[in-house]
Short mmCIF file of C-alpha atoms and ligand atoms in Angstrom, two decimals:
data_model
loop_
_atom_site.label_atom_id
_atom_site.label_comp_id
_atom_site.label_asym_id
_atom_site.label_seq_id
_atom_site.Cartn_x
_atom_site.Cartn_y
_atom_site.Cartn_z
CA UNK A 1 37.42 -23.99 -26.42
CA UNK A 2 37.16 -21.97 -23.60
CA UNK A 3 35.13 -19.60 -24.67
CA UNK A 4 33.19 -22.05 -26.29
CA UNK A 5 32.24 -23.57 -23.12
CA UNK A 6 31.14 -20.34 -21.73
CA UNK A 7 28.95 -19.62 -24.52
CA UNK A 8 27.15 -22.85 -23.87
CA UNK A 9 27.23 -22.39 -20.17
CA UNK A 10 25.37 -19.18 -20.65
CA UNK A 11 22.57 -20.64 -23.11
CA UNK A 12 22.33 -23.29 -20.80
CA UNK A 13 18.94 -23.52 -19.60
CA UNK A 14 18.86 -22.48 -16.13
CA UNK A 15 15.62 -23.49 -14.05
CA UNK A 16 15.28 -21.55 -11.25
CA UNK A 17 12.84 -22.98 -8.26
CA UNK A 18 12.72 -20.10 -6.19
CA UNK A 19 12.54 -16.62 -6.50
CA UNK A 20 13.45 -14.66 -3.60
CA UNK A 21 11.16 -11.26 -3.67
CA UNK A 22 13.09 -8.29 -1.58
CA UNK A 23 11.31 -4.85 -1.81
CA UNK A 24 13.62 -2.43 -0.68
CA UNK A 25 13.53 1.32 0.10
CA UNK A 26 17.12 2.81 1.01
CA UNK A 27 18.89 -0.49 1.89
CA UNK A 28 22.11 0.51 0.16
CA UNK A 29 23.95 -1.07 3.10
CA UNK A 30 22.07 -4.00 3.69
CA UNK A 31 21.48 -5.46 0.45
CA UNK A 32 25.00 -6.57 -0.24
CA UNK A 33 25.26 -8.81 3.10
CA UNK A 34 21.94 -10.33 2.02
CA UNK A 35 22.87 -11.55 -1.03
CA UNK A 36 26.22 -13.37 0.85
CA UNK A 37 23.72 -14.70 3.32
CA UNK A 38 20.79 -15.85 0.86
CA UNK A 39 24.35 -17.16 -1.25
CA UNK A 40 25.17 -19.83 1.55
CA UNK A 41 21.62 -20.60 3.11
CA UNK A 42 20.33 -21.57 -0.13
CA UNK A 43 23.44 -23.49 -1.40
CA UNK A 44 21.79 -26.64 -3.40
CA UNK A 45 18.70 -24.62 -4.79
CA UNK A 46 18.71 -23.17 -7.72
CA UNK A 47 17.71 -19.86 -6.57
CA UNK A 48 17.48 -15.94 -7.77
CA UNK A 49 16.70 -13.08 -5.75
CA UNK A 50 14.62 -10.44 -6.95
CA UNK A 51 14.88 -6.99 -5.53
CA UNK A 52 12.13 -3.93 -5.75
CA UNK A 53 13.75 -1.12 -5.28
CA UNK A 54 11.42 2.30 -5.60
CA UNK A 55 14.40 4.12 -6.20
CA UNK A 56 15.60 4.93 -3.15
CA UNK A 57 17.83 7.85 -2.47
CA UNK A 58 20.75 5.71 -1.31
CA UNK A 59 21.22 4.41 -5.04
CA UNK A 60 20.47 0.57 -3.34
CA UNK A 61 19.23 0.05 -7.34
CA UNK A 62 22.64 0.76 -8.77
CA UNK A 63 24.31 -0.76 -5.60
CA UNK A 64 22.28 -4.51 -6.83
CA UNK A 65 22.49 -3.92 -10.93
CA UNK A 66 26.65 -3.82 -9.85
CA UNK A 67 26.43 -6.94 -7.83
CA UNK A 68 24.00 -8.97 -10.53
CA UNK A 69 26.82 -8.15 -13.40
CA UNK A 70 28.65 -10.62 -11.68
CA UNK A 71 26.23 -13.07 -10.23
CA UNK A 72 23.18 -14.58 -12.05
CA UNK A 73 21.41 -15.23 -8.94
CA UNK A 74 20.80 -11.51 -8.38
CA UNK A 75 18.02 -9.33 -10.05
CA UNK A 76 16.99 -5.61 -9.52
CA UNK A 77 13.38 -3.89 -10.51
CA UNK A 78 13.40 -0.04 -10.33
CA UNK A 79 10.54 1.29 -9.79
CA UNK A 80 10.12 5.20 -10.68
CA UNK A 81 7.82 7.62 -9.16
CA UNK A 82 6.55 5.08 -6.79
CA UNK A 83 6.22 3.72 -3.26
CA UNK A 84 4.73 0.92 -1.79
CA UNK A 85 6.15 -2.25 0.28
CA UNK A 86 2.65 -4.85 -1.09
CA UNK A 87 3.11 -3.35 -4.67
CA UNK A 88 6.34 -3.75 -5.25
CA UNK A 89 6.49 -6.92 -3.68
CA UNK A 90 3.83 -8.33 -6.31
CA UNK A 91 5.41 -6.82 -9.22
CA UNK A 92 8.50 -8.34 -8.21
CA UNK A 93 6.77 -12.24 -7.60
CA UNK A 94 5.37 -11.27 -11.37
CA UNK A 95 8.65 -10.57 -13.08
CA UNK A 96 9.47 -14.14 -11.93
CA UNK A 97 9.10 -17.24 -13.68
CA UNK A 98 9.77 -19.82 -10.97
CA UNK A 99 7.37 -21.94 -9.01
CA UNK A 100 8.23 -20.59 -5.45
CA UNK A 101 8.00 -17.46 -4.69
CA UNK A 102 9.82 -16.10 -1.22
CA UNK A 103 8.83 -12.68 0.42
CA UNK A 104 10.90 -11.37 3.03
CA UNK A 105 12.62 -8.22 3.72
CA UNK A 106 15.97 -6.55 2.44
CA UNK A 107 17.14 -5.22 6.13
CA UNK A 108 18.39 -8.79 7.71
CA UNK A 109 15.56 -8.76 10.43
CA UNK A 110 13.94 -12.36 8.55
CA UNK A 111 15.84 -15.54 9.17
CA UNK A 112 17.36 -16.27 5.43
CA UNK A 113 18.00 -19.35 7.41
CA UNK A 114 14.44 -20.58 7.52
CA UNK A 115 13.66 -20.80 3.80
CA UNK A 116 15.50 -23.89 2.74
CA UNK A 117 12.89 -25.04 5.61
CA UNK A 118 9.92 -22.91 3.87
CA UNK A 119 10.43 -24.93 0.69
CA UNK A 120 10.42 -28.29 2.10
CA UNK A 121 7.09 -27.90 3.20
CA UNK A 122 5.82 -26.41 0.76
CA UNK A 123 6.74 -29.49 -1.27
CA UNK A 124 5.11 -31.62 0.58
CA UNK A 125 1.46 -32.32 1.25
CA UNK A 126 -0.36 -29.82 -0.79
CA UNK A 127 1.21 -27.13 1.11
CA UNK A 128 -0.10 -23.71 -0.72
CA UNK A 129 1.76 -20.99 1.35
CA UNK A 130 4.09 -21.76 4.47
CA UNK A 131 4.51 -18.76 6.61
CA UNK A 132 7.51 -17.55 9.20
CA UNK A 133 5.67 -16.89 12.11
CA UNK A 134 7.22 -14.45 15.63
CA UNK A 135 4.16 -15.86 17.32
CA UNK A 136 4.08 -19.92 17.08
CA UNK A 137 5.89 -21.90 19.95
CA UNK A 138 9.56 -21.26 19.05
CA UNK A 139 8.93 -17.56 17.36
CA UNK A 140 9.94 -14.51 18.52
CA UNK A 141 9.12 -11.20 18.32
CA UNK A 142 13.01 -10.14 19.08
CA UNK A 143 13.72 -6.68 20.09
CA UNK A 144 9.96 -5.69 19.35
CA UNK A 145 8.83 -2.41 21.52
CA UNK A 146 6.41 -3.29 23.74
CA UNK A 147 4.18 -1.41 22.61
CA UNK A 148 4.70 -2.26 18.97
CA UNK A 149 3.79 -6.14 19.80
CA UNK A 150 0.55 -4.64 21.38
CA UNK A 151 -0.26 -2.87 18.10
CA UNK A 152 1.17 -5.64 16.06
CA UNK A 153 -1.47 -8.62 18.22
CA UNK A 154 -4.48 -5.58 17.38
CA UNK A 155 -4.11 -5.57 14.01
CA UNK A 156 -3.86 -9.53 13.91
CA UNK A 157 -7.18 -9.19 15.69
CA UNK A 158 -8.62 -7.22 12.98
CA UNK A 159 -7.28 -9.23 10.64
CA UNK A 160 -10.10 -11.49 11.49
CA UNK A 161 -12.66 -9.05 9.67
CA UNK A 162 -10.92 -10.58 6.26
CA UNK A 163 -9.70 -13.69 6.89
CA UNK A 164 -11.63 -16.57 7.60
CA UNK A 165 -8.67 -18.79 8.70
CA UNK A 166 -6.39 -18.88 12.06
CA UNK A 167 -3.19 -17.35 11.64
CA UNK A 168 -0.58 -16.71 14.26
CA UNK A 169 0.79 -13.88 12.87
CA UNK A 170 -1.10 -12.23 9.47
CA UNK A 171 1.40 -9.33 9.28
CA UNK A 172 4.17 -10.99 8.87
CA UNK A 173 5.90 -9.70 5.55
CA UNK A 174 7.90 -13.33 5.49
CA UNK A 175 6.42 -16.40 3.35
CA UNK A 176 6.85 -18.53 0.49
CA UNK A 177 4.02 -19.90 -1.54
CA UNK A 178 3.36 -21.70 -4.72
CA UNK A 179 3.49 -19.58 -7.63
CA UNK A 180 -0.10 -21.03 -9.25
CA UNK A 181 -1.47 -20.01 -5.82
CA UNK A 182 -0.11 -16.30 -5.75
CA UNK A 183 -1.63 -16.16 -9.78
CA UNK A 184 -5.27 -17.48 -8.59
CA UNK A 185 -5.69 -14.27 -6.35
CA UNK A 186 -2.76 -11.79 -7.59
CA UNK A 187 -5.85 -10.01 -9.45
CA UNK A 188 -8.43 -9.83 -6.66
CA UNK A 189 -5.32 -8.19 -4.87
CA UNK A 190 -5.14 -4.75 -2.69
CA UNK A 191 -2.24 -3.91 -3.28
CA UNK A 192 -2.18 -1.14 -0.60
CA UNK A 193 -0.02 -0.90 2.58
CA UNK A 194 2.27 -2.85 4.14
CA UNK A 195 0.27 -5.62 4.65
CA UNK A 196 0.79 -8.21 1.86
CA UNK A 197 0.57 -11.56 3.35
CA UNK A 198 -3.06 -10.30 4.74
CA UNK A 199 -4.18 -9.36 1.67
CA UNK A 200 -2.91 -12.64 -0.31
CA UNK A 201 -5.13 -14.63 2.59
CA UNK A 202 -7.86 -12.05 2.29
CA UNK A 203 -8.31 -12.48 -1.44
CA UNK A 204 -8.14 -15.82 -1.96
CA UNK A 205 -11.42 -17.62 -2.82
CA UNK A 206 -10.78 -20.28 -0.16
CA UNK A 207 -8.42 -20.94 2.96
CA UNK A 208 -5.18 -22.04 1.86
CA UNK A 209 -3.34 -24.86 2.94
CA UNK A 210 -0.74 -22.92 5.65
CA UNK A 211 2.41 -23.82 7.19
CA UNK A 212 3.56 -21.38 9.81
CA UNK A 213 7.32 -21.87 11.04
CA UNK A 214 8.49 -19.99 14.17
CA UNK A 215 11.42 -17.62 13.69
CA UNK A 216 12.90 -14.69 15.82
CA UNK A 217 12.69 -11.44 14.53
CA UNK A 218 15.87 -10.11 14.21
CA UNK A 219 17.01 -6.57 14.83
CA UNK A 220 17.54 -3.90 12.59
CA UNK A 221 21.14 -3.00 12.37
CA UNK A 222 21.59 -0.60 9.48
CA UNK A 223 19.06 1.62 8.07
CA UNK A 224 15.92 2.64 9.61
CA UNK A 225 12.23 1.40 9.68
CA UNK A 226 9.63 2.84 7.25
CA UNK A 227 6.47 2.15 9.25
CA UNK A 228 5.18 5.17 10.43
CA UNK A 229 2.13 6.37 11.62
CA UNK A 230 0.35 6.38 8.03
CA UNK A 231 0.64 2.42 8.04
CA UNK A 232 -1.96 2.46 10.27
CA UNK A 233 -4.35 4.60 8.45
CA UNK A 234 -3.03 1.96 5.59
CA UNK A 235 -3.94 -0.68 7.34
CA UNK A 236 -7.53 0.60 7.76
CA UNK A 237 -8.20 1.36 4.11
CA UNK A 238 -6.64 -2.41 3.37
CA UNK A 239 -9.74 -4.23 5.84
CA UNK A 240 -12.17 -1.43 4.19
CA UNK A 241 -11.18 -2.03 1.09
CA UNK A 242 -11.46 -5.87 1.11
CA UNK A 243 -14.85 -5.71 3.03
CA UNK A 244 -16.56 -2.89 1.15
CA UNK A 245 -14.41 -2.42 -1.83
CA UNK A 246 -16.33 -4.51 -4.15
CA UNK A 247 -19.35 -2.55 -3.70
CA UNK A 248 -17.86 1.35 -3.32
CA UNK A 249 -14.04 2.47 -3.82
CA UNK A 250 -12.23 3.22 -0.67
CA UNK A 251 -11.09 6.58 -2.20
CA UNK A 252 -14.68 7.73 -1.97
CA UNK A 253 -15.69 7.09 1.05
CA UNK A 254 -12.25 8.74 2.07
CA UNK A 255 -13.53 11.52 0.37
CA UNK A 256 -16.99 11.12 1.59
CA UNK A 257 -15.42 11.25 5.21
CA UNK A 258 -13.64 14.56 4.52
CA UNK A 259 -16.63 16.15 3.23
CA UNK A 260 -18.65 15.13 6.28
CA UNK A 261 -15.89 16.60 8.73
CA UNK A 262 -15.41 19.27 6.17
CA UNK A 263 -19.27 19.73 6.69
CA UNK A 264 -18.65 20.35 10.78
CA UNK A 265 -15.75 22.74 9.98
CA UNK A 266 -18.51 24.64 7.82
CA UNK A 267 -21.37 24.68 11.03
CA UNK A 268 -18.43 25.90 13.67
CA UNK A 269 -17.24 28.73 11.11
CA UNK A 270 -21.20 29.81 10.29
CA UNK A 271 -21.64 29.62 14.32
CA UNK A 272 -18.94 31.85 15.09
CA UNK A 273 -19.52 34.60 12.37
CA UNK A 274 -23.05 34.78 12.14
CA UNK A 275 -24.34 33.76 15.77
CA UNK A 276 -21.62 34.71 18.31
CA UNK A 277 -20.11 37.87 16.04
CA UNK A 278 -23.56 39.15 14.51
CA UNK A 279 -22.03 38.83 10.83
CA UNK A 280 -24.46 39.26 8.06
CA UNK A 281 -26.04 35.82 7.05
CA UNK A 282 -25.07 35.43 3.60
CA UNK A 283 -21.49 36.97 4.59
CA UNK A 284 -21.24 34.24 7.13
CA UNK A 285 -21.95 31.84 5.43
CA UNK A 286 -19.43 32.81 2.22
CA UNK A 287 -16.37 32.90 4.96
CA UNK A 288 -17.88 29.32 6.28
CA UNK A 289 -17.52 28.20 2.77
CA UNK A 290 -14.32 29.10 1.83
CA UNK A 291 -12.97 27.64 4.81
CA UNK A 292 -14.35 24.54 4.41
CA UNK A 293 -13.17 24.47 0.59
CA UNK A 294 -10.01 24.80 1.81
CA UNK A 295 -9.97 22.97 4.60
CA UNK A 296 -11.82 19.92 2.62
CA UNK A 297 -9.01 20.53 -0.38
CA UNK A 298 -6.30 20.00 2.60
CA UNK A 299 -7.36 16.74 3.96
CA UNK A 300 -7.94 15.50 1.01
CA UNK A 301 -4.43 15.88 -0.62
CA UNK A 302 -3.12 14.80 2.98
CA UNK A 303 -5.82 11.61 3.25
CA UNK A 304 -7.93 10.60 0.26
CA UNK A 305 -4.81 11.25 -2.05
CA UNK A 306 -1.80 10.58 -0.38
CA UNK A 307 0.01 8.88 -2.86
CA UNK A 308 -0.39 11.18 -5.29
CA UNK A 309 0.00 14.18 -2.82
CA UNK A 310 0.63 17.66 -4.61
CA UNK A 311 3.29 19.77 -3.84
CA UNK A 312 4.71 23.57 -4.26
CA UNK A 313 2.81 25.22 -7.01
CA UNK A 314 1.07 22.58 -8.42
CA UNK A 315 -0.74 22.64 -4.33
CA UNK A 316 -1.67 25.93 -5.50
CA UNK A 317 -2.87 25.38 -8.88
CA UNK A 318 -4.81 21.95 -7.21
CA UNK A 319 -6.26 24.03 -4.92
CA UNK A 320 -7.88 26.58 -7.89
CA UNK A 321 -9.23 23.27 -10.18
CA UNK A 322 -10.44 21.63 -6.97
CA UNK A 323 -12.39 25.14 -5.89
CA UNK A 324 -14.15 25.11 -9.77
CA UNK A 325 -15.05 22.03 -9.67
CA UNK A 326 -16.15 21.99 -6.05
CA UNK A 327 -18.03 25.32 -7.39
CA UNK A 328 -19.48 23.94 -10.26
CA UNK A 329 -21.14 20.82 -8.17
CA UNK A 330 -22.39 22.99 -6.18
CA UNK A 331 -24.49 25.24 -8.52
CA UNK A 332 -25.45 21.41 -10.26
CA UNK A 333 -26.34 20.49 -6.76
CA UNK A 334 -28.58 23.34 -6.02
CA UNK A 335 -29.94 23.25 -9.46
CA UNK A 336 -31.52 19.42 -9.17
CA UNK A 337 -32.62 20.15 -5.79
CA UNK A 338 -34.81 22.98 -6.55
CA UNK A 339 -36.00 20.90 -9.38
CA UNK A 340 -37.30 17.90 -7.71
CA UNK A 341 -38.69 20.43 -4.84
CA UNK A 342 -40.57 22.95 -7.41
CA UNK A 343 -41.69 18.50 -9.16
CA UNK A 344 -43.50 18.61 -5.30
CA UNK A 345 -40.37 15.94 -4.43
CA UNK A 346 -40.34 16.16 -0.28
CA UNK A 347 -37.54 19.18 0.72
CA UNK A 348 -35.35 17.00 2.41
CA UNK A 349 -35.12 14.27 -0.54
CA UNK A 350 -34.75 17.07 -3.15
CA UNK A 351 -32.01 18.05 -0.97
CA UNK A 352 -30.13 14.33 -0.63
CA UNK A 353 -30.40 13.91 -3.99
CA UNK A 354 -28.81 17.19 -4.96
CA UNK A 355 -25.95 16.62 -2.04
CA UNK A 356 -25.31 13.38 -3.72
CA UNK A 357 -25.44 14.77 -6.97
CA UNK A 358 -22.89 17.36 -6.30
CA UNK A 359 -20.61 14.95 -4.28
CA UNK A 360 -20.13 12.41 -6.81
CA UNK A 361 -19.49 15.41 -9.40
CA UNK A 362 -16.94 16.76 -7.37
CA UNK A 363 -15.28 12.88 -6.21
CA UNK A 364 -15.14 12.47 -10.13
CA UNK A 365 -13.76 15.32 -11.25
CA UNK A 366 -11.02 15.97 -8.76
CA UNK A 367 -10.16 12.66 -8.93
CA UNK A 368 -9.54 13.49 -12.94
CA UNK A 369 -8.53 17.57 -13.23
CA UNK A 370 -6.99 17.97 -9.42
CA UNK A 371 -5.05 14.65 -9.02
CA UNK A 372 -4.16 13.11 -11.76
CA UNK A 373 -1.58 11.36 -12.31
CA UNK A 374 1.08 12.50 -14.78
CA UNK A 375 4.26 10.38 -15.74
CA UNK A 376 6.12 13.09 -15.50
CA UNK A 377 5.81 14.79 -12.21
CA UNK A 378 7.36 11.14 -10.83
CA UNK A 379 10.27 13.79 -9.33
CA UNK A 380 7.92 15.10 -6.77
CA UNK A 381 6.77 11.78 -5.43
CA UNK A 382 10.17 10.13 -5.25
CA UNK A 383 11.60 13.20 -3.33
CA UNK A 384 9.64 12.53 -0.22
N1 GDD B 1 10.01 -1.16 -2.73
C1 GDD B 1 9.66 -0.69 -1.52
N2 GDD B 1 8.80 0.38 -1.45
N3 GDD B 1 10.12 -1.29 -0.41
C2 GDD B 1 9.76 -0.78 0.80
C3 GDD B 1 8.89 0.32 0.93
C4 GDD B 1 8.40 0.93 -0.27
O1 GDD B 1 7.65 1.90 -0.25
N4 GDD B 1 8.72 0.57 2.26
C5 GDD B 1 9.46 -0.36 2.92
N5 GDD B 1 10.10 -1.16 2.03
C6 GDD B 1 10.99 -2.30 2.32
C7 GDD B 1 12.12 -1.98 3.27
O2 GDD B 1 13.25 -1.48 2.61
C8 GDD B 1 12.38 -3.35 3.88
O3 GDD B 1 13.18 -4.13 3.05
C9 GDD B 1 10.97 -3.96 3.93
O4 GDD B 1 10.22 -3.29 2.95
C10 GDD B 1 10.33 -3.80 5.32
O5 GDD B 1 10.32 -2.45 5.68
P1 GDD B 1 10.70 -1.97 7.14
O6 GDD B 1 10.58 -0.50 7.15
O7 GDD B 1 11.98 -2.58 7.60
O8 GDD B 1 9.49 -2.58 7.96
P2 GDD B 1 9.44 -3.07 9.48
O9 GDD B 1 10.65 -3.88 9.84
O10 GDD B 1 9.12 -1.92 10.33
O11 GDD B 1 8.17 -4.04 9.40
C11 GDD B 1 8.32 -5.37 8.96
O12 GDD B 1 7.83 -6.20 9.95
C12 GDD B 1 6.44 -6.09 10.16
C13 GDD B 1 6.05 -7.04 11.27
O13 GDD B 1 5.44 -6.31 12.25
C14 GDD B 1 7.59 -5.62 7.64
O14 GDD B 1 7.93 -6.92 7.20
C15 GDD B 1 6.11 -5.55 7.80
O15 GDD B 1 5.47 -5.96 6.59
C16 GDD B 1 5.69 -6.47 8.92
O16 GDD B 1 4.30 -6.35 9.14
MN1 MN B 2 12.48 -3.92 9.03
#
């Protein structure tokens, strides 16, 4: 009979409302507590939590498949050979069914406390996406270096480039919304940074209808922080990308802003060689290329490709496709030019269109022969 029973009770259909999203990277230790605390604040929902782990290094994956043997509230999604806090976060809101989604993070610092709150309102009134805010009467920022809050009130200032709407506090990574709303804009999504909240507000077609509830920050007890100084530089390419990427990708003008500098390394090298150490001209101007080639390959696995950033030999063996191609756009470039100038095209047109010429050449083939992205080399990204 027994048995019986538990057969049923595990065909039983099980309606979950919420789905608690928690993308993690190394929270072996904190996971576990979360789950006890999510376990009691959200007593009398039926809940699940879903946590995106990019396989951290700290096994928090195999810490949460252990834990969800047991308990049906708990789920885990690996992800291999990949990093990201907004990406992981929306394939994690996708593998759920329910129709609330929660975001908040996996380290303890967001009040579990406030989202039996969170889903009241968002029951009510229309509510589209209700928001825990360090920055409304009642908020706080916690332990939050001072200087960190500075940063933190810029970036909600540029936030205003994106979003038409007031918000208190766009960065926060802690919300719940209704799951119709996050699958009207999850395509028009980003995806890139740290910045998912922003770029849910950013991409939908119309304000939403936002709650914002004050909470404290809490502070981070176990673990350590993974914003560093590239979630800046993240930041910028998530307001470029959502004012200009409709009409250009952001990779290019990345790479269009490498090649520029790239272009001032190449002046400063030709200056020094051929004008302050007498060099011959075309010798001078061979070193000034090769510099810049390099230099321009550099930045560009460093910038314009830093999530596919190569590594060991296969830097090396980048470094000899990228020179080809860079080679072969070049001779393309000078080709076209002297085309349209011998077709009695104006010299400094002929020589646009050839720059251009060559530029997209090399953007598009780099972007396919130097950094591609191969299932396999998923190792060298997850070792970082
Ligand atoms: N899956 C995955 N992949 N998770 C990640 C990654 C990643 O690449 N990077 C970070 N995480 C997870 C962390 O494990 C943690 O659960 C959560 O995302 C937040 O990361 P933290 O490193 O703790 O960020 P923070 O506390 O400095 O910043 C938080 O507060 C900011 C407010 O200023 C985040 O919520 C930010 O989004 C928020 O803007
Ligand atoms: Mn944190």
């Amino acid at each position: 009979m027994d048995s019986q029973n538990s057969v049923r009770a595990a065909i039983e259909p099980r309606a979950i409302d919420l789905s608690v999203v928690v993308p993690t990277y190394n929270e072996a230790e904190n996971v576990p507590l979360l789950i006890d605390k999510l376990t009691v604040a959200l007593a009398g929902v039926d809940w699940e939590v879903i946590f995106v782990d990019d396989d951290s290094r700290d096994g928090t994956a195999g810490i949460v498949r252990r834990l969800a043997r047991t308990n049906p509230n708990v789920r885990v999604l690996q992800r291999i050979g990949r990093r990201g806090l907004s990406s992981a976060t929306i394939e994690g809101a996708l593998a759920s069914s329910a129709p609330y989604i929660a975001v908040m993070d996996g380290d303890l610092q967001h009040d579990e406390r406030l989202l039996p709150r969170m889903l009241e309102a968002l029951r009510k009134d229309g509510t589209e996406i209700v928001v825990g805010s360090r920055f409304v009467p009642g908020g706080d920022v916690g332990e939050f270096a001072a200087n960190r809050i500075k940063i933190s009130k810029l970036g909600a200032r540029l936030a205003r480039l994106i979003v038409k709407q007031d918000l208190s506090d766009p960065m926060s990574g802690f919300f719940m919304l209704r799951r119709d709303v996050f699958e009207r804009v999850v395509r028009r999504l980003s995806a890139k940074g740290f910045k998912i909240l922003l770029d849910i507000f950013a991409s939908a077609p119309a304000p939403l209808k936002t709650v914002e509830l004050p909470f404290t920050f809490g502070s981070r007890i176990k673990g350590e922080s993974k914003l560093d100084t590239m979630v800046a530089w993240e930041y910028a390419m998530l307001l470029l990308d959502k004012m200009l990427g409709s009409y250009v990708p952001v990779r290019f003008l990345m790479y269009l802003g490498v090649g520029t500098f790239g272009l001032g390394i190449h002046f400063v090298v030709l200056w020094f060689a051929y004008k302050s150490n007498g060099a011959p001209f075309a010798e001078a101007q061979s070193i000034a290329t090769g510099i810049a080639m390099v230099f321009n390959y550099w930045l560009n696995n460093v910038i314009t490709y830093r999530d596919q950033r190569l590594k060991g030999v296969r830097f090396i063996y980048g470094f000899f496709s990228f020179a080809i191609i860079c080679s072969i756009g070049a001779l393309s470039n000078i080709g076209v030019a002297s085309y349209l100038f011998a077709e009695n095209q104006t010299w400094w047109v002929a020589g646009i269109i050839g720059v251009l010429l060559g530029t997209v050449w090399n953007y598009a083939m780099t972007s396919v022969f130097t950094w591609r992205v191969k299932p396999v080399d998923t190792k060298v990204v997850s070792e970082e």
